[in-house]
Tab-separated table of C-alpha atoms in Angstrom:
chain	number	residue	atom	x	y	z
A	15	UNK	CA	0.000	0.000	0.000
A	16	UNK	CA	1.237	3.480	-0.883
A	17	UNK	CA	1.510	5.902	2.019
A	18	UNK	CA	-0.535	9.026	1.343
A	19	UNK	CA	0.440	12.437	2.674
A	20	UNK	CA	-1.922	14.949	4.213
A	21	UNK	CA	-3.273	17.693	1.982
A	22	UNK	CA	-5.894	20.383	1.786
A	23	UNK	CA	-9.084	18.972	0.262
A	24	UNK	CA	-11.359	21.210	-1.773
A	25	UNK	CA	-13.788	21.216	1.147
A	26	UNK	CA	-11.166	22.237	3.736
A	27	UNK	CA	-11.834	25.953	3.509
A	28	UNK	CA	-12.211	26.202	7.303
A	29	UNK	CA	-8.594	25.043	7.717
A	30	UNK	CA	-7.436	27.564	5.135
A	31	UNK	CA	-9.388	30.269	6.925
A	32	UNK	CA	-7.691	29.570	10.241
A	33	UNK	CA	-4.155	29.212	8.837
A	34	UNK	CA	-4.116	32.108	6.368
A	35	UNK	CA	-6.623	34.402	8.039
A	36	UNK	CA	-8.755	34.616	4.899
A	37	UNK	CA	-12.539	34.333	5.113
A	38	UNK	CA	-13.628	31.125	3.419
A	39	UNK	CA	-16.434	32.966	1.615
A	40	UNK	CA	-13.789	35.029	-0.207
A	41	UNK	CA	-11.839	32.018	-1.489
A	42	UNK	CA	-12.379	30.810	-5.055
A	43	UNK	CA	-11.788	27.062	-4.894
A	44	UNK	CA	-10.014	25.788	-7.984
A	45	UNK	CA	-9.408	22.598	-6.011
A	46	UNK	CA	-12.940	21.259	-5.466
A	47	UNK	CA	-13.682	20.538	-9.168
A	48	UNK	CA	-17.252	21.821	-8.783
A	49	UNK	CA	-19.322	23.413	-11.568
A	50	UNK	CA	-18.617	27.184	-11.446
A	51	UNK	CA	-22.224	27.998	-12.393
A	52	UNK	CA	-23.424	26.801	-8.998
A	53	UNK	CA	-26.685	24.913	-8.683
A	54	UNK	CA	-29.321	24.938	-11.400
A	55	UNK	CA	-31.403	28.157	-11.304
A	56	UNK	CA	-34.512	26.038	-11.847
A	57	UNK	CA	-33.587	23.950	-8.805
A	58	UNK	CA	-32.967	27.076	-6.739
A	59	UNK	CA	-36.408	28.445	-7.641
A	60	UNK	CA	-38.418	25.251	-7.388
A	61	UNK	CA	-37.029	23.313	-4.432
A	62	UNK	CA	-38.497	25.611	-1.781
A	63	UNK	CA	-41.937	25.012	-3.279
A	64	UNK	CA	-41.621	21.350	-2.293
A	65	UNK	CA	-40.546	21.818	1.338
A	66	UNK	CA	-43.689	20.025	2.556
A	67	UNK	CA	-42.290	16.769	1.124
A	68	UNK	CA	-40.293	16.308	4.342
A	69	UNK	CA	-43.541	15.555	6.184
A	70	UNK	CA	-43.643	12.100	4.585
A	71	UNK	CA	-41.174	9.301	3.965
A	72	UNK	CA	-39.756	9.134	0.429
A	73	UNK	CA	-40.736	6.223	-1.794
A	74	UNK	CA	-38.605	3.361	-0.541
A	75	UNK	CA	-37.917	2.234	-4.122
A	76	UNK	CA	-37.200	5.784	-5.362
A	77	UNK	CA	-39.139	4.870	-8.500
A	78	UNK	CA	-39.631	8.368	-9.932
A	79	UNK	CA	-36.059	9.445	-9.163
A	80	UNK	CA	-34.542	6.355	-10.755
A	81	UNK	CA	-36.710	6.905	-13.836
A	82	UNK	CA	-35.306	10.454	-14.175
A	83	UNK	CA	-31.768	9.170	-13.713
A	84	UNK	CA	-32.311	6.406	-16.281
A	85	UNK	CA	-33.569	8.874	-18.877
A	86	UNK	CA	-30.617	11.151	-18.144
A	87	UNK	CA	-27.885	8.488	-18.547
A	88	UNK	CA	-29.594	6.270	-21.144
A	89	UNK	CA	-30.411	3.049	-19.323
A	90	UNK	CA	-33.352	1.302	-17.657
A	91	UNK	CA	-34.573	2.318	-14.164
A	92	UNK	CA	-34.095	-1.241	-12.879
A	93	UNK	CA	-30.338	-0.909	-13.574
A	94	UNK	CA	-29.966	1.985	-11.105
A	95	UNK	CA	-29.453	2.046	-7.346
A	96	UNK	CA	-29.305	5.315	-5.406
A	97	UNK	CA	-27.121	6.117	-2.422
A	98	UNK	CA	-26.070	8.815	0.020
A	99	UNK	CA	-23.349	10.061	-2.291
A	100	UNK	CA	-21.256	7.766	-4.481
A	101	UNK	CA	-18.990	7.088	-1.479
A	102	UNK	CA	-21.766	5.091	0.207
A	103	UNK	CA	-22.167	2.990	-2.925
A	104	UNK	CA	-18.409	2.423	-3.232
A	105	UNK	CA	-18.361	1.182	0.362
A	106	UNK	CA	-21.446	-0.985	-0.142
A	107	UNK	CA	-20.089	-2.555	-3.309
A	108	UNK	CA	-16.734	-3.371	-1.727
A	109	UNK	CA	-18.434	-4.883	1.333
A	110	UNK	CA	-20.335	-7.221	-0.982
A	111	UNK	CA	-17.534	-8.145	-3.383
A	112	UNK	CA	-14.913	-8.193	-0.606
A	113	UNK	CA	-11.898	-8.057	-2.961
A	114	UNK	CA	-8.646	-9.470	-1.625
A	115	UNK	CA	-6.539	-7.825	-4.317
A	116	UNK	CA	-7.528	-4.768	-6.321
A	117	UNK	CA	-5.848	-2.966	-9.190
A	118	UNK	CA	-6.067	0.828	-9.398
A	119	UNK	CA	-4.575	3.256	-11.905
A	120	UNK	CA	-2.190	5.767	-10.408
A	121	UNK	CA	-2.168	8.592	-9.696
A	122	UNK	CA	-5.823	8.664	-8.692
A	123	UNK	CA	-8.333	9.461	-5.961
A	124	UNK	CA	-7.270	7.857	-2.633
A	125	UNK	CA	-10.754	6.910	-1.379
A	126	UNK	CA	-10.749	3.666	-3.393
A	127	UNK	CA	-7.682	2.338	-1.610
A	128	UNK	CA	-9.084	3.327	1.781
A	129	UNK	CA	-12.353	1.455	1.223
A	130	UNK	CA	-10.557	-1.628	-0.107
A	131	UNK	CA	-8.260	-1.622	2.943
A	132	UNK	CA	-11.248	-1.306	5.303
A	133	UNK	CA	-12.616	-4.458	3.679
A	134	UNK	CA	-9.359	-6.296	4.363
A	135	UNK	CA	-8.014	-6.134	0.817
A	136	UNK	CA	-4.816	-4.771	-0.688
A	137	UNK	CA	-4.433	-2.322	-3.560
A	138	UNK	CA	-1.857	-2.539	-6.329
A	139	UNK	CA	-1.198	0.413	-8.604
A	140	UNK	CA	-0.684	0.446	-12.336
A	141	UNK	CA	1.211	3.704	-12.956
A	142	UNK	CA	0.143	5.937	-15.814
A	143	UNK	CA	3.182	7.250	-17.692
A	144	UNK	CA	3.934	10.957	-17.776
A	145	UNK	CA	5.651	10.641	-21.157
A	146	UNK	CA	2.346	9.484	-22.693
A	147	UNK	CA	0.406	12.350	-21.121
A	148	UNK	CA	-0.917	9.993	-18.418
A	149	UNK	CA	-3.071	8.250	-21.017
A	150	UNK	CA	-3.606	4.529	-20.566
A	151	UNK	CA	-1.827	2.067	-22.863
A	152	UNK	CA	-4.706	-0.418	-22.986
A	153	UNK	CA	-2.800	-3.336	-24.509
A	154	UNK	CA	0.057	-3.100	-22.017
A	155	UNK	CA	-2.340	-2.622	-19.138
A	156	UNK	CA	-4.526	-5.628	-19.955
A	157	UNK	CA	-1.398	-7.793	-20.219
A	158	UNK	CA	-0.845	-7.133	-16.492
A	159	UNK	CA	-4.282	-8.445	-15.456
A	160	UNK	CA	-4.458	-11.996	-14.132
A	161	UNK	CA	-6.491	-14.363	-11.955
A	162	UNK	CA	-4.976	-13.006	-8.734
A	163	UNK	CA	-6.919	-9.741	-9.117
A	164	UNK	CA	-10.528	-9.563	-7.890
A	165	UNK	CA	-11.346	-5.947	-8.614
A	166	UNK	CA	-10.277	-3.248	-11.060
A	167	UNK	CA	-11.067	0.373	-10.194
A	168	UNK	CA	-11.072	2.964	-12.969
A	169	UNK	CA	-11.778	6.661	-12.502
A	170	UNK	CA	-12.924	7.870	-15.930
A	171	UNK	CA	-12.026	10.668	-16.568
A	172	UNK	CA	-9.252	10.151	-14.083
A	173	UNK	CA	-8.575	12.490	-11.177
A	174	UNK	CA	-6.054	14.233	-11.118
A	175	UNK	CA	-4.746	13.561	-14.653
A	176	UNK	CA	-7.976	14.494	-16.519
A	177	UNK	CA	-7.195	11.712	-19.004
A	178	UNK	CA	-9.883	9.253	-20.037
A	179	UNK	CA	-10.534	5.794	-21.462
A	180	UNK	CA	-12.689	5.522	-24.579
A	181	UNK	CA	-15.731	3.281	-24.786
A	182	UNK	CA	-13.901	1.020	-27.235
A	183	UNK	CA	-10.890	0.579	-24.936
A	184	UNK	CA	-13.191	-0.011	-21.975
A	185	UNK	CA	-14.769	-2.882	-23.911
A	186	UNK	CA	-11.314	-4.432	-24.420
A	187	UNK	CA	-10.605	-4.110	-20.701
A	188	UNK	CA	-13.948	-5.676	-19.776
A	189	UNK	CA	-13.301	-8.619	-22.119
A	190	UNK	CA	-9.953	-9.380	-20.468
A	191	UNK	CA	-11.438	-8.885	-16.993
A	192	UNK	CA	-14.218	-11.323	-17.870
A	193	UNK	CA	-11.598	-13.953	-18.717
A	194	UNK	CA	-9.964	-13.519	-15.297
A	195	UNK	CA	-13.196	-13.114	-13.300
A	196	UNK	CA	-12.367	-9.516	-12.368
A	197	UNK	CA	-15.128	-7.074	-11.454
A	198	UNK	CA	-14.700	-3.541	-12.818
A	199	UNK	CA	-15.820	-0.484	-10.859
A	200	UNK	CA	-15.863	2.679	-12.994
A	201	UNK	CA	-16.136	6.051	-11.287
A	202	UNK	CA	-17.724	8.452	-13.782
A	203	UNK	CA	-17.908	11.445	-11.438
A	204	UNK	CA	-16.477	13.764	-14.117
A	205	UNK	CA	-17.740	12.163	-17.331
A	206	UNK	CA	-20.532	14.706	-17.813
A	207	UNK	CA	-17.912	17.413	-18.411
A	208	UNK	CA	-16.293	15.706	-21.433
A	209	UNK	CA	-16.996	16.910	-24.971
A	210	UNK	CA	-18.266	13.566	-26.309
A	211	UNK	CA	-19.902	11.747	-23.425
A	212	UNK	CA	-21.154	8.858	-25.593
A	213	UNK	CA	-17.577	8.037	-26.621
A	214	UNK	CA	-16.343	7.956	-23.024
A	215	UNK	CA	-19.169	6.817	-20.749
A	216	UNK	CA	-19.450	3.065	-20.203
A	217	UNK	CA	-23.180	3.137	-19.368
A	218	UNK	CA	-24.103	1.485	-22.682
A	219	UNK	CA	-21.748	-1.414	-21.866
A	220	UNK	CA	-23.785	-2.403	-18.795
A	221	UNK	CA	-26.293	-3.962	-21.214
A	222	UNK	CA	-23.646	-6.423	-22.444
A	223	UNK	CA	-21.312	-7.021	-19.489
A	224	UNK	CA	-22.298	-8.220	-16.013
A	225	UNK	CA	-18.862	-7.511	-14.494
A	226	UNK	CA	-19.144	-3.712	-14.417
A	227	UNK	CA	-20.671	-1.168	-12.060
A	228	UNK	CA	-20.605	2.567	-12.808
A	229	UNK	CA	-20.700	5.259	-10.122
A	230	UNK	CA	-22.143	8.724	-10.662
A	231	UNK	CA	-23.030	11.645	-8.400
A	232	UNK	CA	-24.384	15.185	-8.300
A	233	UNK	CA	-21.562	16.829	-6.322
A	234	UNK	CA	-19.399	18.042	-9.207
A	235	UNK	CA	-21.433	18.561	-12.395
A	236	UNK	CA	-24.570	19.739	-10.604
A	237	UNK	CA	-22.605	21.665	-7.943
A	238	UNK	CA	-24.494	19.974	-5.110
A	239	UNK	CA	-21.968	18.201	-2.835
A	240	UNK	CA	-24.109	18.926	0.219
A	241	UNK	CA	-27.089	17.131	-1.303
A	242	UNK	CA	-25.286	13.767	-0.971
A	243	UNK	CA	-27.095	12.226	-3.923
A	244	UNK	CA	-25.249	9.458	-5.720
A	245	UNK	CA	-26.229	6.547	-7.924
A	246	UNK	CA	-24.786	3.452	-9.537
A	247	UNK	CA	-25.572	1.688	-12.807
A	248	UNK	CA	-25.114	-2.022	-13.476
A	249	UNK	CA	-26.800	-4.744	-15.478
A	250	UNK	CA	-25.900	-7.371	-12.865
A	251	UNK	CA	-29.225	-8.283	-11.225
A	252	UNK	CA	-27.619	-10.345	-8.453
A	253	UNK	CA	-25.358	-7.460	-7.446
A	254	UNK	CA	-28.267	-5.006	-7.433
A	255	UNK	CA	-30.300	-7.373	-5.293
A	256	UNK	CA	-27.457	-7.773	-2.781
A	257	UNK	CA	-26.824	-4.039	-2.618
A	258	UNK	CA	-30.506	-3.254	-2.102
A	259	UNK	CA	-30.752	-5.883	0.637
A	260	UNK	CA	-27.728	-4.529	2.494
A	261	UNK	CA	-28.213	-0.777	2.198
A	262	UNK	CA	-30.188	1.159	4.753
A	263	UNK	CA	-33.712	2.172	3.717
A	264	UNK	CA	-34.374	5.830	2.912
A	265	UNK	CA	-30.709	6.784	2.541
A	266	UNK	CA	-31.890	9.583	0.234
A	267	UNK	CA	-34.091	12.190	1.914
A	268	UNK	CA	-37.256	13.608	0.361
A	269	UNK	CA	-35.707	16.951	-0.614
A	270	UNK	CA	-32.796	15.222	-2.367
A	271	UNK	CA	-35.309	13.137	-4.323
A	272	UNK	CA	-37.154	16.246	-5.524
A	273	UNK	CA	-33.856	18.023	-6.266
A	274	UNK	CA	-32.668	15.108	-8.390
A	275	UNK	CA	-35.893	14.985	-10.375
A	276	UNK	CA	-35.545	18.709	-11.121
A	277	UNK	CA	-31.832	18.906	-11.970
A	278	UNK	CA	-31.632	15.910	-14.300
A	279	UNK	CA	-34.301	17.521	-16.509
A	280	UNK	CA	-32.732	20.999	-16.685
A	281	UNK	CA	-31.355	20.780	-20.217
A	282	UNK	CA	-30.540	24.498	-20.447
A	283	UNK	CA	-28.293	24.325	-17.371
A	284	UNK	CA	-26.657	21.115	-18.595
A	285	UNK	CA	-25.852	22.645	-22.002
A	286	UNK	CA	-24.613	25.917	-20.474
A	287	UNK	CA	-22.265	23.976	-18.176
A	288	UNK	CA	-20.814	21.860	-20.967
A	289	UNK	CA	-20.341	24.859	-23.256
A	290	UNK	CA	-18.562	26.875	-20.544
A	291	UNK	CA	-16.232	24.053	-19.516
A	292	UNK	CA	-15.407	23.108	-23.108
A	293	UNK	CA	-14.496	26.696	-23.992
A	294	UNK	CA	-12.439	27.393	-20.845
A	295	UNK	CA	-10.709	23.999	-20.983
A	296	UNK	CA	-9.323	24.751	-24.456
A	297	UNK	CA	-8.452	28.365	-23.629
A	298	UNK	CA	-6.543	27.572	-20.422
A	299	UNK	CA	-4.760	24.579	-21.914
A	300	UNK	CA	-3.580	26.729	-24.833
A	301	UNK	CA	-2.507	29.483	-22.430
A	302	UNK	CA	-0.299	27.193	-20.339
A	303	UNK	CA	1.079	25.343	-23.340
A	304	UNK	CA	2.239	28.616	-24.944
A	305	UNK	CA	3.671	29.956	-21.683
A	306	UNK	CA	6.736	27.652	-21.538
A	307	UNK	CA	6.402	27.897	-17.745
A	308	UNK	CA	4.277	24.760	-17.431
A	309	UNK	CA	3.748	21.447	-19.148
A	310	UNK	CA	-0.049	20.999	-19.185
A	311	UNK	CA	-1.502	17.552	-19.871
A	312	UNK	CA	-4.397	17.471	-22.330
A	313	UNK	CA	-7.542	17.595	-20.161
A	314	UNK	CA	-10.879	15.949	-20.912
A	315	UNK	CA	-12.738	16.778	-17.690
A	316	UNK	CA	-13.333	20.100	-15.878
A	317	UNK	CA	-9.808	20.261	-14.430
A	318	UNK	CA	-6.224	20.145	-15.648
A	319	UNK	CA	-2.956	18.710	-14.361
A	320	UNK	CA	0.235	20.647	-15.074
A	321	UNK	CA	3.934	20.179	-14.333
A	322	UNK	CA	5.946	23.191	-13.169
A	323	UNK	CA	8.983	23.736	-15.407
A	324	UNK	CA	10.684	26.379	-13.243
A	325	UNK	CA	13.383	24.504	-11.275
A	326	UNK	CA	13.155	26.922	-8.333
A	327	UNK	CA	9.375	26.697	-7.950
A	328	UNK	CA	7.353	23.980	-6.175
A	329	UNK	CA	3.678	23.114	-6.017
A	330	UNK	CA	3.619	24.327	-2.397
A	331	UNK	CA	5.052	27.677	-3.516
A	332	UNK	CA	2.268	28.097	-6.062
A	333	UNK	CA	-0.395	26.933	-3.618
A	334	UNK	CA	0.797	29.530	-1.141
A	335	UNK	CA	0.970	32.271	-3.769
A	336	UNK	CA	-2.535	31.527	-5.022
A	337	UNK	CA	-4.186	31.211	-1.615
A	338	UNK	CA	-2.808	34.587	-0.534
A	339	UNK	CA	-4.699	35.969	-3.520
A	340	UNK	CA	-7.813	34.095	-2.332
A	341	UNK	CA	-7.585	31.280	-4.870
A	342	UNK	CA	-7.135	27.638	-3.870
A	343	UNK	CA	-5.409	25.209	-6.242
A	344	UNK	CA	-4.412	21.593	-5.613
A	345	UNK	CA	-0.842	20.804	-4.631
A	346	UNK	CA	-0.492	17.365	-6.263
A	347	UNK	CA	2.616	16.245	-4.381
A	348	UNK	CA	0.338	14.074	-2.247
A	349	UNK	CA	-0.822	11.877	-5.136
A	350	UNK	CA	0.964	8.560	-5.792
A	351	UNK	CA	3.557	8.860	-8.608
A	352	UNK	CA	3.493	12.681	-8.573
A	353	UNK	CA	5.800	15.086	-6.748
A	354	UNK	CA	6.133	18.741	-5.787
A	355	UNK	CA	6.284	19.874	-9.422
A	356	UNK	CA	2.616	19.123	-10.155
A	357	UNK	CA	-0.515	21.206	-9.620
A	358	UNK	CA	-4.158	20.697	-10.542
A	359	UNK	CA	-6.902	23.265	-10.922
A	360	UNK	CA	-10.473	23.199	-12.193
A	361	UNK	CA	-12.031	25.580	-14.675
A	362	UNK	CA	-14.116	28.327	-13.137
A	363	UNK	CA	-15.764	31.423	-14.633
A	364	UNK	CA	-13.615	33.247	-17.246
A	365	UNK	CA	-12.835	36.213	-14.989
A	366	UNK	CA	-11.659	33.926	-12.160
A	367	UNK	CA	-9.661	31.839	-14.619
A	368	UNK	CA	-7.958	34.986	-15.929
A	369	UNK	CA	-6.997	35.959	-12.387
A	370	UNK	CA	-5.531	32.496	-11.747
A	371	UNK	CA	-3.517	32.583	-14.963
A	372	UNK	CA	-2.052	35.947	-13.983
A	373	UNK	CA	-1.104	34.514	-10.586
A	374	UNK	CA	0.498	31.324	-11.931
A	375	UNK	CA	2.351	32.971	-14.812
A	376	UNK	CA	3.780	35.855	-12.821
């Protein structure tokens, strides 16, 4: 197991406030990877009209909510299970599958390893190569899979590299995993930000493979981390049955149900988000690439990883410089296989992005 260092999470604004003496409300978080538009305006207007829903229990089957989710992602309602954030579903899935040995791409989000360890398993990393822009070499990767592995965890697009695996390559991976009886857990937290979601999302593959479960949430794209509304998609009926039997009833409250039904239908907000992120992603990538101060890695999600080329500058230096100007970026020295020359930041509104560029390129 790789030893992880402490770091400031995108939600740790209280710590920042106490250390730097800056009010958290004044900090623009380029570290949290949350939609800069904030919550859907339709949701903001409509949710208060449904406050009386808390006087009754939600539907135990969450039938209407799952129908909205199914229409949104392009699957059947019976293939969806909801949870109190995707983290609850990750934990539930691992408790059921109980993997002894898991394979995870690195660098990536540390929560997977923690949950696997809590279940008594060990995690082995397959390192993504910097020289290939942290993109996965599918053929080489699948050659490393064998019968000793129980679980493969893929974050797609991957955090913090913002690289992704295409639908076609995911099919190749699933075929090899099927041969070795490996279950594949795909975290699609950031897939809604990509330009061509149908080419990247593996939802369509759940109709053909029973060894895959896909995790989604509303924290990042819908800017609602406090709602704690997550969901999973799988075509494996036995797994769904086991998860539903084990999970606590009513893990999603009535207001979260109504919120989900509203936000998944707000096509104007969804399009505005994708257009903004697509435009700013290209603009900021081009800016850093031309600067000769950073080596940016081609992003596909709503954030970008970059290597600092200045020999006298570290990721901690840039974190400190940015936070003093009330902007919080991610010091990536805490990720496996990265060091103090890497930073990550998400794409915010153009004016905030301009301010960050001025800070980083000074």
